[in-house]
XYZ file of N, CA, C and O in Angstrom:
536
model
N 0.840 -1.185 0.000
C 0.000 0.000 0.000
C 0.882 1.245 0.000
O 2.047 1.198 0.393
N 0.363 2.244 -0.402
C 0.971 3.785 -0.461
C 1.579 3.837 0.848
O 2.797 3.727 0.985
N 0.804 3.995 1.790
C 1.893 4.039 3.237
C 2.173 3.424 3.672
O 2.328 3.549 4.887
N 2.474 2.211 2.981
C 3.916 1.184 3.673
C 5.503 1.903 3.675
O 5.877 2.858 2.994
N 6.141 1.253 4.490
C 7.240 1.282 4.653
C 7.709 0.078 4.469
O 7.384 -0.804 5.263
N 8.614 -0.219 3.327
C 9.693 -1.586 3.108
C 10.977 -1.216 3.522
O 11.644 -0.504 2.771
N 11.589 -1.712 4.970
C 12.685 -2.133 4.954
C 13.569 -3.041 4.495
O 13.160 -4.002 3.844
N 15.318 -2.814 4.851
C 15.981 -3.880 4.271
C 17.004 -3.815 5.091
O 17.091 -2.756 5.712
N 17.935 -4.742 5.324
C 19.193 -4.916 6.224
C 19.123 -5.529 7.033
O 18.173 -6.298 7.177
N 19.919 -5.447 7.718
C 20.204 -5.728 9.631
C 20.687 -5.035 10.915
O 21.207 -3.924 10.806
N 20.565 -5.558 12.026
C 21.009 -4.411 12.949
C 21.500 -5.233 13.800
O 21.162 -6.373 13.479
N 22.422 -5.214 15.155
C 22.848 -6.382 15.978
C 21.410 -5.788 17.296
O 20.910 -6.525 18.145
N 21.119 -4.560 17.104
C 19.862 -4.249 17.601
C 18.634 -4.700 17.628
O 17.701 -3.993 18.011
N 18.487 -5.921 17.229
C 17.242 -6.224 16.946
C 15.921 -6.341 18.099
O 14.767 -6.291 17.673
N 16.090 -6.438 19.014
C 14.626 -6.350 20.073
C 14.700 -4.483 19.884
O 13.756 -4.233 19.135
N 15.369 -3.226 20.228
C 15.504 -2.285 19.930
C 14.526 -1.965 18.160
O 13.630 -1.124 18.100
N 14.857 -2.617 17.209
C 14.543 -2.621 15.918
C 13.068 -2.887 16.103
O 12.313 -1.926 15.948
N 12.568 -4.041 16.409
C 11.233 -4.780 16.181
C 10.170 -4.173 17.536
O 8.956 -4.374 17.498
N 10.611 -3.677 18.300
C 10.134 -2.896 19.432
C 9.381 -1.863 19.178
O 8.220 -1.583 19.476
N 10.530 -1.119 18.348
C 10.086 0.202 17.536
C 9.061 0.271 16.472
O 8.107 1.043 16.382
N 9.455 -0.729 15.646
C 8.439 -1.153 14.758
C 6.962 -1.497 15.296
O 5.880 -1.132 14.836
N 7.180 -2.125 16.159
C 6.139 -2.395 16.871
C 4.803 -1.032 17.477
O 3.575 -1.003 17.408
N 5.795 -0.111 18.015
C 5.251 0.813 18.639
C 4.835 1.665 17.061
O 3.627 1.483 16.908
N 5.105 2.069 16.489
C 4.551 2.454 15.019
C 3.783 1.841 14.709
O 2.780 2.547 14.815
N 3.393 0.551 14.220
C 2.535 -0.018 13.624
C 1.431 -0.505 14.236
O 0.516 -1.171 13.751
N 1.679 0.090 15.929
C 0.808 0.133 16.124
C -0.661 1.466 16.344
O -1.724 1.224 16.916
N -0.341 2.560 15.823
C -0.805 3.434 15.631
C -1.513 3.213 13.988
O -2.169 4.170 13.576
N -1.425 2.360 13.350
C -2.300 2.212 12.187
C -2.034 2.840 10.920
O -0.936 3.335 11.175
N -2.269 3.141 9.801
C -2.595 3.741 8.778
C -0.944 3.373 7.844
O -0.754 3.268 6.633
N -0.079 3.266 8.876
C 1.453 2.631 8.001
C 1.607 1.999 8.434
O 1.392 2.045 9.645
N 2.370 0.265 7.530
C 3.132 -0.382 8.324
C 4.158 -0.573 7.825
O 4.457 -0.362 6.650
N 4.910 -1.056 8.791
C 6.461 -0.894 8.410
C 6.926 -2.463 8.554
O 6.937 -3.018 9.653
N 7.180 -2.901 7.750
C 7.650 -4.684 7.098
C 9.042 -4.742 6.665
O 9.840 -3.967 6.139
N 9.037 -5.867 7.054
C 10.553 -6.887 6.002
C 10.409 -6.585 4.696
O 9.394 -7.090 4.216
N 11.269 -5.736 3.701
C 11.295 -5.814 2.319
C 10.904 -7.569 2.098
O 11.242 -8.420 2.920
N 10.041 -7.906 0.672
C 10.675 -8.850 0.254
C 10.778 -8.662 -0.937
O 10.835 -7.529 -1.415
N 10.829 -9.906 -1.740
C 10.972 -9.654 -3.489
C 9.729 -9.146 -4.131
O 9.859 -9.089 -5.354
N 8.907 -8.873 -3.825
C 7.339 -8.237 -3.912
C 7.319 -6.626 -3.751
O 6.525 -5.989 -4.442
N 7.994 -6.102 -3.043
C 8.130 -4.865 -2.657
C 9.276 -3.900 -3.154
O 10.300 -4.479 -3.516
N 9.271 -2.660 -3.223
C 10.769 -2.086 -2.906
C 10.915 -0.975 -1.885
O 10.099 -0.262 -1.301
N 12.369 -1.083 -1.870
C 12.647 -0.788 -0.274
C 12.315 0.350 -0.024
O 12.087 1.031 -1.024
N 12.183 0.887 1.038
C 11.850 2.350 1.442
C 12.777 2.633 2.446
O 12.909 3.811 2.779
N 13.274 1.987 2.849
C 14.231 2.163 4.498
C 15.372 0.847 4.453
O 15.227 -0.366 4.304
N 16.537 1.709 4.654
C 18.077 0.572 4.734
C 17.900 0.555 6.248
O 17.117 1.242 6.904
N 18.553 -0.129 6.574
C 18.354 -0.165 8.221
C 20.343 -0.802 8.438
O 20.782 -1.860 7.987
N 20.845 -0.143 8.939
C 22.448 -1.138 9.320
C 23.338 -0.724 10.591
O 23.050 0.165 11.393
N 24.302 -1.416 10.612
C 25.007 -0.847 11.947
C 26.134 -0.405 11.141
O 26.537 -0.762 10.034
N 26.640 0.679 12.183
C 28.127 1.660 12.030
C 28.795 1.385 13.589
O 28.141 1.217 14.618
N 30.381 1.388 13.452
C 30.869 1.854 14.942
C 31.828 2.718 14.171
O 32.610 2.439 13.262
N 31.478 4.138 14.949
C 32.031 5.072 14.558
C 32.131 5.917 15.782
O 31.193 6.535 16.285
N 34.309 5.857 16.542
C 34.045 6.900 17.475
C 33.792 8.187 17.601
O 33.446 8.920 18.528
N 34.114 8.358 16.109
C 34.133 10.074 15.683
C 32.880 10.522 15.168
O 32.836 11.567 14.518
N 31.717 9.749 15.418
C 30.308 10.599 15.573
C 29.909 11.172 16.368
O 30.242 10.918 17.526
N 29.132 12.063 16.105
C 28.421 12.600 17.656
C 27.237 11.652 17.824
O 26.828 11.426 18.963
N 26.747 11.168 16.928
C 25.308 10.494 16.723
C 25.326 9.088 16.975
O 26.229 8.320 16.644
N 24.183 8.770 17.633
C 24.325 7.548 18.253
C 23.441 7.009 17.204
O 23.454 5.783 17.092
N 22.774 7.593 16.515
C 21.947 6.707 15.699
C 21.481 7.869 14.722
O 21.190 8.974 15.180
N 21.394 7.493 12.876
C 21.332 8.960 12.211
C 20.248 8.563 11.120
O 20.249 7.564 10.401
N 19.300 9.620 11.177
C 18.712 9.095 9.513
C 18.651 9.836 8.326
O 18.139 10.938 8.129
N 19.249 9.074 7.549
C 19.301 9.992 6.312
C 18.433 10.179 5.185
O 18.716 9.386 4.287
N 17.303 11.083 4.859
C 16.285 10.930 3.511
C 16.697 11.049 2.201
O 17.266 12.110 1.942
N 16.532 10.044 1.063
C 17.604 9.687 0.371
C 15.933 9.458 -0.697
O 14.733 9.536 -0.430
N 16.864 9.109 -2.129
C 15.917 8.870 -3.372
C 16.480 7.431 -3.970
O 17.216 7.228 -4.936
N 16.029 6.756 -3.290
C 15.436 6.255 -3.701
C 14.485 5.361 -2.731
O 13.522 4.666 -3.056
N 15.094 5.608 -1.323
C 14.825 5.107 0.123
C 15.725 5.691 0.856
O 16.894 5.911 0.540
N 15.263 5.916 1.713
C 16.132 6.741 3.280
C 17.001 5.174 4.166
O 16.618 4.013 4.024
N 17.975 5.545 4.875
C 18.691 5.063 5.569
C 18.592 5.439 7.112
O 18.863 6.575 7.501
N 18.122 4.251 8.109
C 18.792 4.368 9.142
C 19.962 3.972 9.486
O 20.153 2.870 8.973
N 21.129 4.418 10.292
C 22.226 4.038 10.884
C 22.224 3.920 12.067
O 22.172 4.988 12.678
N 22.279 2.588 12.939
C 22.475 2.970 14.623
C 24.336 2.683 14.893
O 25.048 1.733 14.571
N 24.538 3.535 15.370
C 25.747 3.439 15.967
C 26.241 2.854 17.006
O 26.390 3.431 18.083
N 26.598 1.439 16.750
C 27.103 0.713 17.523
C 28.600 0.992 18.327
O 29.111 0.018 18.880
N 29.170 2.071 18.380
C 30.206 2.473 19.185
C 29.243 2.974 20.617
O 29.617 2.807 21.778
N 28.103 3.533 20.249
C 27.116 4.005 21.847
C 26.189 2.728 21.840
O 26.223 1.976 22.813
N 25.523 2.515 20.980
C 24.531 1.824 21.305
C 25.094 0.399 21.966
O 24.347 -0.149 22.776
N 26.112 -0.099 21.724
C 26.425 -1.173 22.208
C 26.843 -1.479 24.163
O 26.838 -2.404 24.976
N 27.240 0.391 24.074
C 27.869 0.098 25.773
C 26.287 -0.100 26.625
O 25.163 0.238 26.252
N 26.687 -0.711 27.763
C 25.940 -0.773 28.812
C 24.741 -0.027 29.196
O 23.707 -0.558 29.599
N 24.932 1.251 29.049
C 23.929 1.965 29.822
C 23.467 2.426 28.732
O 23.394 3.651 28.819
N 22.991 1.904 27.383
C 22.550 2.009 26.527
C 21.487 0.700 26.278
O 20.552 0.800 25.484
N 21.627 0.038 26.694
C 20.766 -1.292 26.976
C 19.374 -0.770 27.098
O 18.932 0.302 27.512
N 18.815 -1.841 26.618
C 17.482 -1.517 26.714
C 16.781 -0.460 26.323
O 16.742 -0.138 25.136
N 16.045 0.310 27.415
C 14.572 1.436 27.237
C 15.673 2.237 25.934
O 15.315 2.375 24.764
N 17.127 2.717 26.525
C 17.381 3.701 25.630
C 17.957 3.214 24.111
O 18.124 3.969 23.153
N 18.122 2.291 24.131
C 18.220 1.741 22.703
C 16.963 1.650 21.579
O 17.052 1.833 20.365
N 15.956 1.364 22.244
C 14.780 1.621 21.757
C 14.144 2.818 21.548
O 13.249 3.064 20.739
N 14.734 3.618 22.425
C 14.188 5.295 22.342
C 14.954 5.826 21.263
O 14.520 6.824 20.687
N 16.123 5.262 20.873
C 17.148 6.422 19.888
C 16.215 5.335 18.615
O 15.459 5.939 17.853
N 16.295 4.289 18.517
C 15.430 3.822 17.525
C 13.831 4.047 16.787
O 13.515 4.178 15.604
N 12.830 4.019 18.319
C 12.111 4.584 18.104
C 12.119 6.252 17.447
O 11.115 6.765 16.952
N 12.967 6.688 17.522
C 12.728 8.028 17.473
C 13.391 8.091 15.714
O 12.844 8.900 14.964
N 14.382 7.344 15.231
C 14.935 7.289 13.959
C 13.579 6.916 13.330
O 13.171 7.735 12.506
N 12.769 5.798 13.565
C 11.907 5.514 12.464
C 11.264 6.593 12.208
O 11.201 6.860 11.008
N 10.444 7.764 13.361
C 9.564 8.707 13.688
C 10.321 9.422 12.501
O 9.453 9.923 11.785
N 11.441 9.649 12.052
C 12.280 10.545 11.225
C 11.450 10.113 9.598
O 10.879 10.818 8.766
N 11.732 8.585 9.672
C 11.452 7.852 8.129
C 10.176 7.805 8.076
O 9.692 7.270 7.078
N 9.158 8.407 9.241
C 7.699 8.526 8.552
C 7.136 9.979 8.422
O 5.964 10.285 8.198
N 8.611 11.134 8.678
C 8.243 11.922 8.239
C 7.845 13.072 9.612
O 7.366 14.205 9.565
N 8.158 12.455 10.470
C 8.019 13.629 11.725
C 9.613 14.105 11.735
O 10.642 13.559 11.338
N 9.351 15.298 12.333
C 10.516 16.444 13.156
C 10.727 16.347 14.385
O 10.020 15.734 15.184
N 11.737 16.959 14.621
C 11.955 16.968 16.077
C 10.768 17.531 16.683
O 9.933 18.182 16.055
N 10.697 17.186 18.289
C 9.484 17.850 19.327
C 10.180 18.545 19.846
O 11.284 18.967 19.501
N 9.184 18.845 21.325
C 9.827 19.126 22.783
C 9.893 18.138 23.542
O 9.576 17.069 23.020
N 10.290 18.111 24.929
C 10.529 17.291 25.631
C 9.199 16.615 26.284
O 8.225 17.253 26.682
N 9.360 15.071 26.320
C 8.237 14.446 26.832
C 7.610 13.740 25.292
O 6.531 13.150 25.330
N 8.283 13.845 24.137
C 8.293 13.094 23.502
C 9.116 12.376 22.539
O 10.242 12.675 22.142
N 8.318 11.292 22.196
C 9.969 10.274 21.214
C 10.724 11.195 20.466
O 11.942 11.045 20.377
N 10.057 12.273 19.835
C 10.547 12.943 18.612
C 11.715 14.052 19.161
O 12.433 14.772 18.467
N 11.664 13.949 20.573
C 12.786 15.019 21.385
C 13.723 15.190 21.152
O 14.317 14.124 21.315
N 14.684 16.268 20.673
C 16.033 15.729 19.797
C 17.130 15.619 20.530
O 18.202 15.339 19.992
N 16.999 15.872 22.174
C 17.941 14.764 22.686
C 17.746 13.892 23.617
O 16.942 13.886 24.548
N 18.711 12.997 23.229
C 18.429 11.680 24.209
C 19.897 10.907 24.492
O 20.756 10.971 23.613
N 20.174 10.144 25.790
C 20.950 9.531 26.092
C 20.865 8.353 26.626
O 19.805 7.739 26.745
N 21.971 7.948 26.987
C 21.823 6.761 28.131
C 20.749 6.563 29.037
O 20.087 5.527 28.986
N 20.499 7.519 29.915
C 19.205 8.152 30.773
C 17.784 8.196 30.243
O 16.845 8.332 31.028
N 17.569 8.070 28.741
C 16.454 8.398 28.173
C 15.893 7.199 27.761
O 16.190 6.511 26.785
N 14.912 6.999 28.752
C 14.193 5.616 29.182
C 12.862 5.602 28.638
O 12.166 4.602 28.814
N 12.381 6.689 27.937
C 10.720 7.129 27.080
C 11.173 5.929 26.121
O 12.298 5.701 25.678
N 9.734 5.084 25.887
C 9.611 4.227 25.162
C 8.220 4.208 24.029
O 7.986 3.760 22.907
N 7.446 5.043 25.173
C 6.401 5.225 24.398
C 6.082 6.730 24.043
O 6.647 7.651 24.634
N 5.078 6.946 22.975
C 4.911 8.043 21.914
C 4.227 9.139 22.946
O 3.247 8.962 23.669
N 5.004 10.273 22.803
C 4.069 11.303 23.451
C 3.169 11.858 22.632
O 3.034 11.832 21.409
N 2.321 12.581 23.876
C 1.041 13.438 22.832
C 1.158 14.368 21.271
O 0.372 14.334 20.325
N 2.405 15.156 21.420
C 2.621 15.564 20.044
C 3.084 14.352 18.986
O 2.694 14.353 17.818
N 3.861 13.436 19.470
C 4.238 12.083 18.442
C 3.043 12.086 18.091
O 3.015 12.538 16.946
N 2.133 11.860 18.401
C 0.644 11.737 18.296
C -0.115 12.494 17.321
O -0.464 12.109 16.205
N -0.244 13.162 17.648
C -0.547 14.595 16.918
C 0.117 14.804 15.404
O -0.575 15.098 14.429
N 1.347 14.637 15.355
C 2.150 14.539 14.453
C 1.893 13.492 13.734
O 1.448 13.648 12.597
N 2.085 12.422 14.172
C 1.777 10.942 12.725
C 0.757 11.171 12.280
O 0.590 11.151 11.060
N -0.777 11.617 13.627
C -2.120 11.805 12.500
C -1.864 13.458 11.776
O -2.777 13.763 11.008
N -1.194 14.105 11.869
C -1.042 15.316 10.670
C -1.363 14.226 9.453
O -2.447 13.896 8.972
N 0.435 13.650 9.034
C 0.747 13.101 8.353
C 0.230 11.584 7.503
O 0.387 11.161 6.357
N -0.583 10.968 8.976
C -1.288 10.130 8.254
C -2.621 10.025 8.732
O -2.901 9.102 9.497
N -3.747 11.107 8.271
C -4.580 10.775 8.834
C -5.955 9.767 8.561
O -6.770 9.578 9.463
């Protein structure tokens, strides 16, 4: 359908990856799937370790499909585990369906760290996907 999203790749992130996905698709009107040979891609999905980023995770909007990158030089240490691995993720897809940064108190917040344990969509995330998909 028009507002699908076809991904492609891998991530060593994966509960982080399918989490996120999860929390998107479940708001309705897009879903976001496994490319297969039926489809074409809309979203690369891969890992980087790069110490000389600032970015723990980056997305780039591209023609022919956009790219996520999570950065496995942060995402991999410790206090990146879990809630906040999913939050820098969650918040990359929020990028590939077309939201902006927020304010604080939601996924779309443009910063986040170790500490940043939001997993689920705040009221403007909200607000924002139904702009875009209503």
């Amino acid at each position: 359908a028009f507002n699908d999203i076809d991904w492609y790749g891998s991530t060593q992130f994966t509960d982080a990856w399918y989490s996120s996905v999860d929390t998107w698709n479940a708001k309705g009107n897009v879903v976001i799937a496994t490319d297969t040979i039926f489809t074409i891609t809309d979203l690369t999905v891969s890992d980087i370790d790069r110490s000389d980023s600032p970015y723990v995770a980056h997305w780039e909007s591209g023609f022919p499909d956009g790219s996520i990158e999570l950065n496995s030089y942060y995402m991999s240490r410790p206090e990146y585990q879990g809630a906040p691995n999913q939050h820098v993720v969650t918040h990359e897809l929020g990028h590939a369906l077309g939201l902006g940064h927020s304010y604080e108190g939601n996924i779309m917040y443009y910063a986040a760290g170790p500490d940043t344990t939001q997993t689920t969509l705040g009221s403007q995330d909200d607000s924002d996907y139904a702009y875009w998909y209503p």
